[in-house]
Short mmCIF file of C-alpha atoms in Angstrom, two decimals:
data_model
loop_
_atom_site.label_atom_id
_atom_site.label_comp_id
_atom_site.label_asym_id
_atom_site.label_seq_id
_atom_site.Cartn_x
_atom_site.Cartn_y
_atom_site.Cartn_z
CA UNK A 958 -15.99 -57.02 -97.06
CA UNK A 959 -13.10 -58.54 -94.88
CA UNK A 960 -10.50 -56.45 -96.67
CA UNK A 961 -12.54 -53.43 -95.31
CA UNK A 962 -11.82 -54.27 -91.97
CA UNK A 963 -8.13 -54.45 -92.25
CA UNK A 964 -5.99 -51.50 -91.47
CA UNK A 965 -3.71 -50.29 -94.19
CA UNK A 966 -0.12 -50.51 -93.38
CA UNK A 967 1.44 -47.28 -92.34
CA UNK A 968 3.74 -45.86 -94.63
CA UNK A 969 7.13 -44.97 -93.55
CA UNK A 970 7.55 -41.16 -93.08
CA UNK A 971 10.94 -41.70 -94.66
CA UNK A 972 9.48 -42.88 -97.85
CA UNK A 973 7.84 -39.86 -98.86
CA UNK A 974 9.41 -36.27 -98.33
CA UNK A 975 7.57 -33.61 -96.83
CA UNK A 976 7.03 -30.73 -99.33
CA UNK A 977 7.54 -28.13 -96.63
CA UNK A 978 11.03 -29.48 -95.85
CA UNK A 979 14.17 -28.12 -97.68
CA UNK A 980 17.28 -29.49 -97.77
CA UNK A 981 18.98 -26.69 -96.50
CA UNK A 982 16.87 -26.07 -93.23
CA UNK A 983 20.00 -24.99 -91.21
CA UNK A 984 20.70 -22.22 -93.61
CA UNK A 985 19.71 -18.96 -91.24
CA UNK A 986 18.80 -17.09 -94.75
CA UNK A 987 15.59 -19.00 -94.82
CA UNK A 988 14.61 -18.42 -91.16
CA UNK A 989 11.84 -15.96 -90.32
CA UNK A 990 12.66 -13.06 -88.02
CA UNK A 991 10.64 -14.55 -85.31
CA UNK A 992 12.33 -17.63 -85.45
CA UNK A 993 15.56 -15.96 -85.46
CA UNK A 994 14.60 -14.01 -82.12
CA UNK A 995 13.44 -17.05 -80.37
CA UNK A 996 16.62 -18.93 -81.50
CA UNK A 997 18.74 -16.06 -79.97
CA UNK A 998 17.01 -16.15 -76.94
CA UNK A 999 17.26 -19.82 -76.26
CA UNK A 1000 21.10 -19.61 -76.92
CA UNK A 1001 21.11 -16.76 -74.08
CA UNK A 1002 19.20 -18.89 -71.68
CA UNK A 1003 21.71 -21.73 -72.30
CA UNK A 1004 24.52 -19.17 -71.95
CA UNK A 1005 23.16 -18.35 -68.53
CA UNK A 1006 22.30 -21.78 -67.27
CA UNK A 1007 25.83 -22.75 -68.37
CA UNK A 1008 27.13 -19.85 -66.19
CA UNK A 1009 25.12 -20.97 -63.20
CA UNK A 1010 26.20 -24.66 -63.35
CA UNK A 1011 29.84 -23.32 -63.41
CA UNK A 1012 28.91 -21.23 -60.51
CA UNK A 1013 27.42 -24.42 -58.63
CA UNK A 1014 30.57 -26.28 -59.64
CA UNK A 1015 32.74 -23.50 -58.03
CA UNK A 1016 30.71 -23.53 -54.99
CA UNK A 1017 31.26 -27.09 -54.63
CA UNK A 1018 34.90 -27.03 -55.13
CA UNK A 1019 35.03 -24.29 -52.46
CA UNK A 1020 32.59 -26.45 -50.07
CA UNK A 1021 35.19 -29.26 -50.68
CA UNK A 1022 37.85 -27.18 -49.45
CA UNK A 1023 36.18 -25.89 -46.24
CA UNK A 1024 35.84 -28.08 -43.48
CA UNK A 1025 32.20 -29.24 -42.58
CA UNK A 1026 30.70 -27.31 -39.84
CA UNK A 1027 30.51 -28.82 -36.38
CA UNK A 1028 27.09 -29.72 -35.28
CA UNK A 1029 25.54 -27.29 -32.54
CA UNK A 1030 26.24 -28.29 -28.99
CA UNK A 1031 22.94 -29.35 -27.11
CA UNK A 1032 21.84 -28.44 -23.66
CA UNK A 1033 22.56 -31.92 -22.49
CA UNK A 1034 26.09 -32.31 -23.91
CA UNK A 1035 26.90 -28.92 -22.44
CA UNK A 1036 26.17 -29.98 -18.90
CA UNK A 1037 28.11 -33.22 -19.65
CA UNK A 1038 30.95 -31.30 -20.78
CA UNK A 1039 30.87 -28.65 -17.93
CA UNK A 1040 30.42 -31.47 -15.29
CA UNK A 1041 33.66 -33.37 -16.57
CA UNK A 1042 35.60 -29.87 -16.47
CA UNK A 1043 34.39 -29.49 -12.83
CA UNK A 1044 35.69 -32.89 -12.09
CA UNK A 1045 38.74 -32.48 -13.79
CA UNK A 1046 39.43 -29.45 -11.70
CA UNK A 1047 38.36 -31.21 -8.40
CA UNK A 1048 41.25 -33.85 -9.46
CA UNK A 1049 43.81 -31.34 -10.28
CA UNK A 1050 43.13 -29.90 -6.60
CA UNK A 1051 43.18 -33.45 -4.93
CA UNK A 1052 46.30 -34.11 -6.79
CA UNK A 1053 48.09 -30.67 -5.75
CA UNK A 1054 47.16 -31.54 -1.98
CA UNK A 1055 48.79 -35.00 -2.53
CA UNK A 1056 51.86 -33.64 -3.87
CA UNK A 1057 52.36 -31.55 -0.83
CA UNK A 1058 52.06 -34.53 1.47
CA UNK A 1059 54.41 -37.43 1.61
CA UNK A 1060 54.34 -39.95 -1.31
CA UNK A 1061 55.78 -42.86 0.43
CA UNK A 1062 52.56 -45.06 0.03
CA UNK A 1063 52.00 -47.18 -2.82
CA UNK A 1064 50.26 -45.99 -6.16
CA UNK A 1065 46.95 -47.65 -5.43
CA UNK A 1066 46.64 -46.33 -2.11
CA UNK A 1067 47.64 -42.95 -3.21
CA UNK A 1068 44.89 -43.20 -5.85
CA UNK A 1069 42.24 -44.53 -3.49
CA UNK A 1070 43.16 -41.51 -1.04
CA UNK A 1071 42.75 -39.16 -4.14
CA UNK A 1072 39.39 -40.47 -5.23
CA UNK A 1073 38.10 -40.10 -1.42
CA UNK A 1074 39.31 -36.59 -1.67
CA UNK A 1075 37.40 -35.77 -4.45
CA UNK A 1076 34.30 -37.11 -3.03
CA UNK A 1077 34.73 -35.27 0.39
CA UNK A 1078 35.20 -31.90 -1.89
CA UNK A 1079 32.15 -32.57 -4.03
CA UNK A 1080 30.09 -33.39 -1.24
CA UNK A 1081 30.97 -30.51 0.60
CA UNK A 1082 30.46 -28.30 -2.25
CA UNK A 1083 26.83 -29.86 -2.46
CA UNK A 1084 25.95 -29.44 1.05
CA UNK A 1085 27.31 -25.65 0.89
CA UNK A 1086 25.19 -25.25 -2.18
CA UNK A 1087 21.88 -26.80 -0.76
CA UNK A 1088 22.55 -24.45 2.54
CA UNK A 1089 22.88 -27.48 4.85
CA UNK A 1090 26.53 -26.59 5.68
CA UNK A 1091 27.55 -23.05 6.20
CA UNK A 1092 30.55 -21.44 4.67
CA UNK A 1093 32.61 -19.44 7.06
CA UNK A 1094 33.53 -16.20 4.94
CA UNK A 1095 33.51 -13.52 7.48
CA UNK A 1096 36.46 -14.79 9.30
CA UNK A 1097 38.21 -14.76 6.09
CA UNK A 1098 37.27 -11.04 5.20
CA UNK A 1099 40.26 -8.95 5.16
CA UNK A 1100 39.99 -5.13 6.05
CA UNK A 1101 40.10 -2.90 3.25
CA UNK A 1102 42.69 -0.96 2.14
CA UNK A 1103 42.82 2.71 1.47
CA UNK A 1104 42.49 2.28 -2.30
CA UNK A 1105 39.45 0.08 -2.00
CA UNK A 1106 35.99 1.55 -2.64
CA UNK A 1107 32.95 1.25 -4.49
CA UNK A 1108 33.55 1.70 -8.23
CA UNK A 1109 30.34 2.39 -10.67
CA UNK A 1110 29.82 0.08 -13.20
CA UNK A 1111 26.75 1.10 -14.66
CA UNK A 1112 25.18 4.47 -14.75
CA UNK A 1113 21.50 5.14 -14.60
CA UNK A 1114 19.32 8.16 -15.50
CA UNK A 1115 17.01 7.91 -12.39
CA UNK A 1116 17.56 6.08 -8.82
CA UNK A 1117 18.20 2.18 -9.18
CA UNK A 1118 15.54 0.42 -7.47
CA UNK A 1119 16.93 -3.10 -7.85
CA UNK A 1120 20.04 -5.26 -8.82
CA UNK A 1121 19.95 -9.00 -9.62
CA UNK A 1122 23.03 -11.09 -10.55
CA UNK A 1123 23.27 -14.33 -12.66
CA UNK A 1124 24.21 -17.70 -10.97
CA UNK A 1125 27.61 -17.90 -12.59
CA UNK A 1126 28.47 -14.07 -11.38
CA UNK A 1127 29.45 -13.06 -14.71
CA UNK A 1128 26.36 -11.01 -15.68
CA UNK A 1129 24.24 -8.43 -13.80
CA UNK A 1130 20.80 -6.67 -14.22
CA UNK A 1131 19.72 -3.69 -12.96
CA UNK A 1132 16.54 -1.57 -13.28
CA UNK A 1133 15.78 1.97 -12.27
CA UNK A 1134 12.59 4.32 -11.95
CA UNK A 1135 12.67 5.51 -15.41
CA UNK A 1136 12.10 2.09 -16.60
CA UNK A 1137 15.48 1.42 -17.99
CA UNK A 1138 16.33 -2.30 -17.55
CA UNK A 1139 20.04 -3.16 -18.23
CA UNK A 1140 22.04 -6.09 -18.80
CA UNK A 1141 25.71 -5.86 -18.09
CA UNK A 1142 29.12 -7.55 -17.69
CA UNK A 1143 30.28 -7.71 -14.34
CA UNK A 1144 34.20 -7.83 -15.63
CA UNK A 1145 34.07 -4.83 -17.91
CA UNK A 1146 30.78 -3.08 -17.24
CA UNK A 1147 29.63 -3.59 -20.91
CA UNK A 1148 26.16 -2.91 -20.99
CA UNK A 1149 22.88 -3.67 -23.20
CA UNK A 1150 19.46 -2.30 -22.70
CA UNK A 1151 16.04 -3.91 -22.84
CA UNK A 1152 13.77 -2.29 -25.01
CA UNK A 1153 10.00 -2.22 -24.07
CA UNK A 1154 7.80 -3.45 -26.79
CA UNK A 1155 4.93 -1.15 -28.25
CA UNK A 1156 1.40 -1.35 -26.71
CA UNK A 1157 -0.08 -3.50 -29.26
CA UNK A 1158 2.60 -5.94 -28.70
CA UNK A 1159 2.21 -6.00 -24.83
CA UNK A 1160 -1.36 -6.62 -25.48
CA UNK A 1161 -0.70 -9.49 -27.54
CA UNK A 1162 1.55 -10.76 -24.70
CA UNK A 1163 -1.71 -10.78 -22.51
CA UNK A 1164 -1.10 -7.59 -20.80
CA UNK A 1165 -4.32 -5.59 -19.89
CA UNK A 1166 -4.62 -2.26 -21.42
CA UNK A 1167 -4.72 1.01 -18.99
CA UNK A 1168 -8.03 1.57 -17.29
CA UNK A 1169 -7.76 5.21 -18.57
CA UNK A 1170 -7.10 5.16 -22.45
CA UNK A 1171 -5.76 8.72 -22.32
CA UNK A 1172 -3.01 7.56 -20.09
CA UNK A 1173 0.31 5.91 -20.91
CA UNK A 1174 1.35 2.48 -19.28
CA UNK A 1175 3.94 3.12 -16.40
CA UNK A 1176 7.31 1.62 -17.13
CA UNK A 1177 8.47 2.48 -13.46
CA UNK A 1178 10.18 -0.77 -12.29
CA UNK A 1179 10.49 -1.77 -8.58
CA UNK A 1180 11.75 -5.43 -8.83
CA UNK A 1181 13.87 -7.69 -10.89
CA UNK A 1182 14.90 -11.29 -10.53
CA UNK A 1183 16.77 -13.83 -12.64
CA UNK A 1184 16.10 -17.59 -12.85
CA UNK A 1185 18.88 -19.83 -11.78
CA UNK A 1186 19.45 -20.79 -15.46
CA UNK A 1187 19.99 -17.52 -16.57
CA UNK A 1188 17.20 -18.02 -19.15
CA UNK A 1189 14.43 -15.63 -17.74
CA UNK A 1190 14.53 -12.22 -16.21
CA UNK A 1191 11.14 -10.98 -14.46
CA UNK A 1192 10.17 -7.33 -13.77
CA UNK A 1193 7.53 -5.73 -11.89
CA UNK A 1194 6.52 -2.11 -11.18
CA UNK A 1195 3.88 0.08 -11.29
CA UNK A 1196 1.52 -1.15 -14.21
CA UNK A 1197 0.60 -4.11 -11.86
CA UNK A 1198 1.94 -6.79 -14.42
CA UNK A 1199 5.00 -9.09 -13.87
CA UNK A 1200 7.00 -8.91 -17.14
CA UNK A 1201 8.93 -12.00 -18.38
CA UNK A 1202 12.03 -11.30 -20.68
CA UNK A 1203 14.48 -13.78 -22.29
CA UNK A 1204 17.97 -12.90 -21.44
CA UNK A 1205 19.23 -14.46 -24.64
CA UNK A 1206 17.64 -12.08 -27.00
CA UNK A 1207 16.43 -9.31 -24.55
CA UNK A 1208 13.01 -9.62 -25.92
CA UNK A 1209 9.57 -9.34 -24.07
CA UNK A 1210 7.71 -12.86 -24.18
CA UNK A 1211 5.02 -12.70 -21.66
CA UNK A 1212 2.90 -10.37 -19.26
CA UNK A 1213 1.20 -11.83 -16.42
CA UNK A 1214 -1.50 -9.80 -15.21
CA UNK A 1215 -3.68 -10.29 -11.88
CA UNK A 1216 -2.17 -7.99 -9.20
CA UNK A 1217 -4.43 -5.14 -8.32
CA UNK A 1218 -1.62 -3.12 -7.23
CA UNK A 1219 1.95 -2.18 -7.89
CA UNK A 1220 4.27 -5.24 -8.06
CA UNK A 1221 7.04 -4.28 -5.44
CA UNK A 1222 9.20 -7.67 -5.01
CA UNK A 1223 10.00 -10.55 -6.97
CA UNK A 1224 12.14 -13.80 -6.83
CA UNK A 1225 12.62 -17.11 -8.69
CA UNK A 1226 12.87 -20.49 -6.63
CA UNK A 1227 16.28 -21.58 -6.46
CA UNK A 1228 16.88 -24.59 -9.44
CA UNK A 1229 13.62 -24.04 -10.70
CA UNK A 1230 11.12 -22.04 -13.11
CA UNK A 1231 8.68 -21.03 -10.28
CA UNK A 1232 8.35 -17.24 -9.75
CA UNK A 1233 6.91 -15.57 -6.83
CA UNK A 1234 5.48 -12.10 -7.03
CA UNK A 1235 4.39 -9.61 -4.09
CA UNK A 1236 2.53 -6.80 -4.52
CA UNK A 1237 0.79 -3.70 -2.68
CA UNK A 1238 -2.48 -5.55 -3.21
CA UNK A 1239 -1.45 -7.88 -0.18
CA UNK A 1240 -1.00 -10.97 -2.29
CA UNK A 1241 1.64 -13.14 -3.15
CA UNK A 1242 1.00 -14.99 -6.52
CA UNK A 1243 3.03 -18.07 -7.69
CA UNK A 1244 3.93 -18.31 -11.57
CA UNK A 1245 5.52 -20.92 -13.63
CA UNK A 1246 7.87 -19.15 -16.05
CA UNK A 1247 8.37 -22.23 -18.40
CA UNK A 1248 4.66 -22.82 -19.08
CA UNK A 1249 3.67 -19.18 -18.48
CA UNK A 1250 0.77 -20.07 -16.42
CA UNK A 1251 -0.50 -19.09 -12.83
CA UNK A 1252 -0.36 -21.30 -10.31
CA UNK A 1253 -1.41 -20.48 -6.83
CA UNK A 1254 -2.33 -17.31 -4.79
CA UNK A 1255 -1.13 -16.86 -0.97
CA UNK A 1256 -3.08 -14.57 1.27
CA UNK A 1257 -2.49 -13.37 4.89
CA UNK A 1258 -0.57 -9.95 4.81
CA UNK A 1259 -2.84 -6.93 6.25
CA UNK A 1260 -0.65 -4.34 4.32
CA UNK A 1261 1.53 -3.73 1.48
CA UNK A 1262 4.23 -6.52 0.87
CA UNK A 1263 7.68 -5.01 0.44
CA UNK A 1264 9.99 -8.04 0.11
CA UNK A 1265 10.32 -11.59 -0.85
CA UNK A 1266 12.91 -14.21 -0.53
CA UNK A 1267 13.02 -17.82 -1.56
CA UNK A 1268 15.70 -20.89 -1.68
CA UNK A 1269 15.45 -24.32 -2.83
CA UNK A 1270 12.63 -25.57 -0.72
CA UNK A 1271 9.27 -24.37 -1.27
CA UNK A 1272 9.16 -21.89 1.53
CA UNK A 1273 8.99 -18.23 1.05
CA UNK A 1274 10.02 -15.57 3.35
CA UNK A 1275 8.17 -12.02 2.96
CA UNK A 1276 7.90 -8.93 5.14
CA UNK A 1277 5.19 -6.16 4.79
CA UNK A 1278 4.28 -3.10 6.62
CA UNK A 1279 1.73 -4.83 8.82
CA UNK A 1280 5.06 -5.11 11.02
CA UNK A 1281 4.91 -8.87 10.20
CA UNK A 1282 7.54 -11.37 8.67
CA UNK A 1283 5.84 -14.35 7.22
CA UNK A 1284 7.19 -17.77 6.46
CA UNK A 1285 5.17 -19.62 3.90
CA UNK A 1286 5.16 -23.37 3.42
CA UNK A 1287 3.64 -23.58 -0.09
CA UNK A 1288 2.73 -27.43 -0.11
CA UNK A 1289 1.07 -27.18 3.36
CA UNK A 1290 -0.75 -23.92 2.41
CA UNK A 1291 0.34 -22.62 5.83
CA UNK A 1292 2.33 -19.80 7.26
CA UNK A 1293 4.39 -18.65 10.28
CA UNK A 1294 4.10 -15.09 11.65
CA UNK A 1295 6.77 -13.21 13.19
CA UNK A 1296 6.10 -9.95 14.55
CA UNK A 1297 8.74 -7.04 14.81
CA UNK A 1298 8.81 -5.52 18.16
CA UNK A 1299 8.20 -1.75 17.72
CA UNK A 1300 8.98 -0.79 14.14
CA UNK A 1301 8.08 -1.56 10.58
CA UNK A 1302 10.16 -4.11 8.80
CA UNK A 1303 11.42 -2.72 5.33
CA UNK A 1304 13.66 -6.11 3.91
CA UNK A 1305 14.41 -9.51 4.51
CA UNK A 1306 16.77 -12.65 3.41
CA UNK A 1307 17.16 -16.03 3.99
CA UNK A 1308 20.70 -16.79 5.84
CA UNK A 1309 19.23 -20.83 5.58
CA UNK A 1310 16.17 -22.52 5.86
CA UNK A 1311 15.90 -22.14 9.63
CA UNK A 1312 17.60 -18.48 10.07
CA UNK A 1313 16.55 -15.04 8.46
CA UNK A 1314 17.83 -11.41 8.66
CA UNK A 1315 15.80 -8.28 8.29
CA UNK A 1316 16.07 -4.54 8.32
CA UNK A 1317 13.64 -2.01 9.78
CA UNK A 1318 12.75 1.65 9.54
CA UNK A 1319 14.03 2.67 12.59
CA UNK A 1320 17.76 1.63 11.70
CA UNK A 1321 17.84 -1.66 13.23
CA UNK A 1322 18.71 -5.23 11.98
CA UNK A 1323 17.34 -8.42 13.72
CA UNK A 1324 18.39 -12.17 13.57
CA UNK A 1325 15.34 -14.41 13.70
CA UNK A 1326 15.14 -18.25 14.14
CA UNK A 1327 12.36 -20.71 12.90
CA UNK A 1328 11.97 -21.81 16.58
CA UNK A 1329 11.09 -18.47 18.05
CA UNK A 1330 8.43 -15.77 17.25
CA UNK A 1331 10.53 -13.05 18.10
CA UNK A 1332 14.07 -12.07 17.25
CA UNK A 1333 17.18 -13.82 18.70
CA UNK A 1334 19.35 -10.85 18.23
CA UNK A 1335 18.70 -7.17 17.53
CA UNK A 1336 21.36 -4.30 16.43
CA UNK A 1337 19.95 -0.93 17.17
CA UNK A 1338 21.00 2.06 15.24
CA UNK A 1339 22.73 0.01 12.89
CA UNK A 1340 22.90 2.96 10.27
CA UNK A 1341 23.01 6.00 12.57
CA UNK A 1342 24.90 8.84 11.49
CA UNK A 1343 28.37 9.59 12.96
CA UNK A 1344 30.97 12.25 12.47
CA UNK A 1345 32.41 10.47 9.94
CA UNK A 1346 29.22 9.94 7.74
CA UNK A 1347 28.38 12.71 5.14
CA UNK A 1348 25.07 13.14 6.52
CA UNK A 1349 26.04 13.73 9.99
CA UNK A 1350 25.68 17.63 9.93
CA UNK A 1351 22.35 17.48 8.08
CA UNK A 1352 20.73 15.14 10.53
CA UNK A 1353 22.06 16.85 13.46
CA UNK A 1354 20.40 20.19 12.64
CA UNK A 1355 17.11 18.07 12.55
CA UNK A 1356 17.51 16.56 16.04
CA UNK A 1357 16.51 18.28 19.44
CA UNK A 1358 19.40 19.53 21.59
CA UNK A 1359 21.83 19.97 18.63
CA UNK A 1360 21.89 16.02 18.45
CA UNK A 1361 22.41 14.11 21.46
CA UNK A 1362 25.64 11.78 21.05
CA UNK A 1363 27.12 9.33 22.97
CA UNK A 1364 30.46 8.09 21.80
CA UNK A 1365 30.25 9.68 18.38
CA UNK A 1366 26.76 7.78 17.70
CA UNK A 1367 23.55 9.33 17.98
CA UNK A 1368 21.21 7.96 20.62
CA UNK A 1369 18.25 5.63 19.49
CA UNK A 1370 15.64 7.83 21.12
CA UNK A 1371 16.80 11.10 19.47
CA UNK A 1372 17.53 9.83 16.12
CA UNK A 1373 14.60 8.91 13.64
CA UNK A 1374 15.27 9.89 9.97
CA UNK A 1375 14.81 8.21 6.50
CA UNK A 1376 18.63 8.22 6.05
CA UNK A 1377 19.15 5.75 8.73
CA UNK A 1378 16.24 3.33 7.37
CA UNK A 1379 17.79 0.01 6.58
CA UNK A 1380 16.41 -0.41 2.82
CA UNK A 1381 18.41 -3.62 1.77
CA UNK A 1382 19.91 -6.78 3.12
CA UNK A 1383 21.93 -9.28 1.53
CA UNK A 1384 23.63 -12.46 2.61
CA UNK A 1385 26.13 -14.43 0.77
CA UNK A 1386 24.48 -17.79 -0.07
CA UNK A 1387 25.08 -20.54 2.14
CA UNK A 1388 27.64 -18.43 4.39
CA UNK A 1389 27.93 -16.07 7.57
CA UNK A 1390 28.54 -13.20 5.74
CA UNK A 1391 25.73 -10.25 5.47
CA UNK A 1392 25.71 -6.80 4.27
CA UNK A 1393 23.08 -3.90 5.03
CA UNK A 1394 22.52 -0.54 3.40
CA UNK A 1395 20.90 2.85 4.17
CA UNK A 1396 21.34 6.47 3.56
CA UNK A 1397 23.75 7.20 5.75
CA UNK A 1398 26.94 6.88 3.59
CA UNK A 1399 28.07 3.54 4.29
CA UNK A 1400 27.56 -0.16 3.48
CA UNK A 1401 28.15 -2.06 6.55
CA UNK A 1402 29.55 -5.96 6.56
CA UNK A 1403 28.31 -8.11 9.39
CA UNK A 1404 29.29 -11.77 10.62
CA UNK A 1405 26.53 -13.92 11.80
CA UNK A 1406 27.64 -15.99 14.45
CA UNK A 1407 26.66 -19.92 14.55
CA UNK A 1408 23.95 -21.38 16.77
CA UNK A 1409 22.15 -17.78 17.01
CA UNK A 1410 24.64 -16.37 18.99
CA UNK A 1411 24.21 -12.90 17.50
CA UNK A 1412 25.42 -10.52 14.85
CA UNK A 1413 28.71 -8.67 15.09
CA UNK A 1414 30.07 -5.68 12.79
CA UNK A 1415 33.14 -6.15 10.39
CA UNK A 1416 33.67 -3.44 8.15
CA UNK A 1417 32.15 -0.29 6.56
CA UNK A 1418 32.26 0.65 3.15
CA UNK A 1419 31.33 4.54 2.30
CA UNK A 1420 28.90 4.86 -0.48
CA UNK A 1421 26.77 8.13 -0.79
CA UNK A 1422 23.04 7.66 -1.66
CA UNK A 1423 20.35 5.38 -0.83
CA UNK A 1424 21.33 1.84 -0.93
CA UNK A 1425 18.00 0.32 -2.42
CA UNK A 1426 19.61 -3.07 -3.45
CA UNK A 1427 22.41 -5.31 -2.42
CA UNK A 1428 23.79 -8.77 -4.10
CA UNK A 1429 26.92 -10.98 -3.09
CA UNK A 1430 28.61 -12.58 -5.51
CA UNK A 1431 28.29 -16.46 -5.01
CA UNK A 1432 32.06 -16.51 -4.28
CA UNK A 1433 31.89 -13.88 -1.69
CA UNK A 1434 34.62 -11.86 -3.64
CA UNK A 1435 32.48 -8.84 -4.55
CA UNK A 1436 29.61 -6.92 -3.49
CA UNK A 1437 26.87 -5.10 -5.90
CA UNK A 1438 24.93 -2.04 -4.57
CA UNK A 1439 22.00 -0.35 -6.38
CA UNK A 1440 22.48 3.29 -5.58
CA UNK A 1441 20.25 6.32 -6.09
CA UNK A 1442 19.24 9.80 -4.96
CA UNK A 1443 15.89 8.45 -3.71
CA UNK A 1444 14.68 5.48 -1.93
CA UNK A 1445 13.06 2.56 -3.79
CA UNK A 1446 9.48 3.26 -2.81
CA UNK A 1447 9.01 6.68 -2.46
CA UNK A 1448 10.42 10.47 -2.84
CA UNK A 1449 10.29 11.39 0.67
CA UNK A 1450 14.12 12.33 1.01
CA UNK A 1451 16.89 13.11 -1.40
CA UNK A 1452 20.67 13.02 -1.58
CA UNK A 1453 21.64 15.36 -4.27
CA UNK A 1454 25.23 14.22 -3.97
CA UNK A 1455 24.59 10.63 -4.88
CA UNK A 1456 24.98 9.16 -8.17
CA UNK A 1457 22.25 6.78 -10.10
CA UNK A 1458 23.87 3.58 -11.06
CA UNK A 1459 25.14 0.25 -9.82
CA UNK A 1460 28.46 0.21 -7.80
CA UNK A 1461 30.74 -2.77 -7.18
CA UNK A 1462 33.10 -3.23 -4.36
CA UNK A 1463 35.68 -6.06 -4.12
CA UNK A 1464 36.01 -8.14 -1.15
CA UNK A 1465 39.85 -9.60 -0.07
CA UNK A 1466 39.48 -12.88 1.44
CA UNK A 1467 42.20 -15.01 3.06
CA UNK A 1468 43.02 -18.31 1.47
CA UNK A 1469 41.83 -21.32 2.97
CA UNK A 1470 44.35 -24.09 4.52
CA UNK A 1471 41.88 -26.59 2.76
CA UNK A 1472 41.36 -25.87 -0.86
CA UNK A 1473 37.73 -25.74 -1.99
CA UNK A 1474 36.60 -25.75 -5.41
#
């Protein structure tokens, strides 16, 4: 019984031959057709795998010969690099100033003086950037030569409504009444177009569908602005939405809804992603472009809002058809009201945190101070036609008594036309140089006197058409003008001889005695 429980030792397989095995297994004669086909496929696969391995080895060899790709530069590294380059330029300027002076002092004294000069230049630049110190550019503007004139950079099919300039003055943006939004290079005028997405994509980006399904969404653009970092572009128009675009990809990324009327003006707060929008519904809305959120509403205007402007502080400047200009203190939720004497204000802009400039529909420009509710200085008939203007004969026929003129300039009481409306004003940031535009055939440069002493005319640049928008370069070296045959907000007048597009005019400046970055 015990023997039954034991397992028999397993025999070695090699001890007994398999009756199915033959000594000549490798002979292909004895292989079946199916086996031969399987073997052929296996050999083919081995050849393919071998080929792939050889390709990988070849790629490895090529990769070893090529240099490894450099890692992509981050935003922080770019800022550090730009800051170092800027500091090196400042040091080079300081070195140049040092070489021009006597070099009898010791080396340590020279280096100490150089460091103090670099600090002074950097501090001056920061103060000018923040607007606490005014740059005196108007006294450096040279008289234009005979060949100096506006040159068209970009052409549009319809009237240009707005122009915006990037912080580095290298790129520009423009929009027209036909909905075309262009992104172009200031140096060569090379342009790229922003394509509007389909209606389904807009709705997916939180845009509201038109109230009447049978009507298409209006793409008429009235306002355009670009953020300080150049990342976001915002547009607004007759569809009552604020559209946010990515300037790097030129793609639509968000649609802000909430306004009950056309969006007439837009501006970014400098150095931030805060976006302000003004509308014909008499409200101002605050958005955050980074978070894609609505933040606040501002109420006060009794009629359509036409223009909005903002600097670094949380203060907002607006004008409306209620003949008022309002300075909003956003954190305090308060506002200061400035009333125009006898006309409707059309446009405005900051000079600094305490001074503003405005243009009116009676052709006058006004200088304002935060300390007074009325203008400190007014220039009437700033864009009245003269015998040298291209619209002089046309306007003269419309005026009573054949056009009552005095010293070649139409009197204010006898001239009132859309051609003399000051439709745009601009100030070179942190400086005393300003420009105004109308439809009388010229763009005028003005010098803003210090301590609210007034405004004096400098030069006039000929330009045919409605000047619907103006933008200065940060350096003051050139001026951009958005020109059209029709005014920005209507079609009550037309200049057939005008061209629709963006024009640039260079401004020649005298060199400063003290070098500035």
